[in-house]
XYZ file of C-alpha atoms in Angstrom:
161
model
C 77.810 62.947 87.926
C 75.260 63.982 90.629
C 74.804 67.490 91.896
C 73.204 67.964 95.287
C 72.352 71.394 96.773
C 72.912 72.219 100.676
C 71.405 74.994 102.402
C 73.468 76.454 105.082
C 73.679 79.664 107.520
C 75.172 82.324 105.614
C 78.454 82.958 107.930
C 79.018 78.727 107.903
C 78.814 78.662 103.817
C 82.520 78.997 103.147
C 83.576 76.829 106.213
C 81.217 73.860 104.965
C 82.646 74.504 101.434
C 86.328 74.135 102.467
C 85.181 71.000 105.010
C 83.273 69.235 102.067
C 86.391 69.754 99.732
C 88.775 68.340 101.697
C 87.113 64.853 100.700
C 88.472 63.474 97.400
C 85.245 62.665 95.849
C 83.537 66.019 96.408
C 83.427 69.232 94.721
C 81.726 71.955 96.616
C 81.057 75.503 95.573
C 78.785 78.322 95.242
C 77.842 79.265 92.366
C 78.369 83.176 91.866
C 77.931 85.329 88.610
C 79.638 89.074 87.648
C 77.661 92.172 87.697
C 78.977 95.403 86.618
C 78.356 98.102 89.131
C 76.697 101.036 87.264
C 78.305 104.125 88.634
C 82.112 102.930 89.050
C 82.164 100.283 85.950
C 83.755 97.949 88.314
C 83.061 94.010 88.014
C 81.592 92.648 91.394
C 81.214 88.805 92.028
C 78.342 88.110 93.882
C 76.659 84.793 94.881
C 73.832 83.515 92.709
C 71.967 81.878 95.508
C 72.724 83.039 99.222
C 73.567 80.113 101.672
C 73.403 77.493 98.754
C 76.328 74.983 98.467
C 76.586 72.937 95.605
C 78.077 69.469 95.679
C 79.371 67.417 92.416
C 80.189 63.839 93.210
C 79.811 60.164 91.646
C 78.109 59.256 94.988
C 74.673 57.880 94.926
C 72.053 59.591 97.233
C 72.461 57.040 100.013
C 76.565 57.302 100.146
C 76.519 61.134 100.195
C 73.833 61.099 103.099
C 76.083 58.641 104.776
C 78.987 61.108 104.235
C 77.463 64.015 105.334
C 76.297 62.277 108.495
C 80.109 61.175 109.106
C 80.854 64.992 108.587
C 77.907 66.479 110.846
C 80.601 68.003 113.619
C 82.479 69.606 111.086
C 79.478 70.754 109.183
C 77.682 72.143 111.861
C 75.981 75.260 110.033
C 74.349 72.907 107.437
C 70.630 73.152 108.013
C 69.464 70.635 105.244
C 69.965 69.025 101.700
C 67.027 70.768 99.162
C 65.073 68.222 97.280
C 63.007 68.509 94.270
C 59.825 66.712 94.057
C 61.091 63.286 93.176
C 64.915 63.408 94.504
C 67.558 65.533 95.884
C 70.271 65.683 92.872
C 69.577 68.184 90.421
C 67.613 66.996 87.251
C 69.685 66.735 83.765
C 68.251 69.756 82.484
C 69.443 71.959 85.694
C 72.944 70.276 85.250
C 72.849 71.234 81.641
C 72.313 74.835 82.271
C 74.772 75.321 85.128
C 77.317 73.473 82.948
C 76.413 75.933 80.173
C 76.965 79.132 82.259
C 79.299 78.361 84.830
C 83.254 78.783 84.085
C 85.798 76.710 85.665
C 85.958 78.915 88.866
C 81.769 78.300 89.038
C 81.229 81.965 88.094
C 79.033 83.525 85.303
C 80.774 85.911 83.554
C 79.516 89.470 82.831
C 77.601 89.577 79.391
C 77.221 92.694 77.263
C 74.524 93.583 74.946
C 71.914 96.539 74.104
C 68.657 96.941 73.836
C 66.473 97.872 70.265
C 62.853 97.895 69.828
C 62.461 96.520 73.192
C 64.266 93.558 72.779
C 67.924 92.743 74.270
C 70.402 91.556 72.048
C 73.454 89.980 73.455
C 76.730 90.654 71.992
C 79.068 88.269 73.974
C 78.956 86.456 77.431
C 77.015 83.153 78.466
C 73.622 85.316 78.315
C 74.260 84.787 74.570
C 72.892 81.388 74.696
C 69.864 81.872 76.703
C 68.912 85.402 75.199
C 65.516 83.952 74.296
C 64.760 83.459 77.918
C 65.702 87.354 79.176
C 62.523 88.215 80.368
C 63.199 91.398 81.803
C 66.857 93.822 82.177
C 67.125 95.991 84.946
C 69.495 98.755 83.661
C 69.942 100.012 87.398
C 71.445 96.826 88.864
C 72.954 95.647 85.433
C 71.160 92.008 85.850
C 69.237 90.301 83.324
C 66.049 87.955 84.660
C 65.184 84.778 82.907
C 62.486 82.723 82.883
C 64.000 79.937 84.590
C 63.539 79.173 88.070
C 65.568 77.127 90.112
C 64.125 76.069 93.599
C 61.283 78.609 92.954
C 63.865 81.450 92.465
C 64.053 83.372 89.347
C 67.782 82.963 87.649
C 69.577 86.747 87.541
C 72.766 87.285 85.714
C 75.037 90.258 85.134
C 74.728 92.156 81.688
C 76.527 95.253 80.979
C 73.928 97.383 78.844
């Protein structure tokens, strides 16, 4: 299955996801992550990458481009299709990462952990598998930054410490 990434206008993202999901060959979504608000302990869900729409499909690049062209009028907030150096689809490594951390609703659930001797120890959650990639924990915003990048952006995931 190929994964493509589209960049959209912020206020049109949900409309584009709805339009794309009307096609039986596509699964469109925005990856999100849970984060615990420090003061109220309320769990919030935030977009992982603002304005990005991920599309999973068995369509090849040419067929996907043709489909987007046919849907041009319905997707008037679509700015561009993001591309890696060689291709527009995500790499196997990127797909593996997202498949590992996203649940069936395309949300990265909150991880729980503690810090000991300057090292972050994860008790449970998706960060447990990525513990060695944590470079920084922001206790104020309750998130962990990983040494992994996606389109030149550092990946941030929610953690309750």
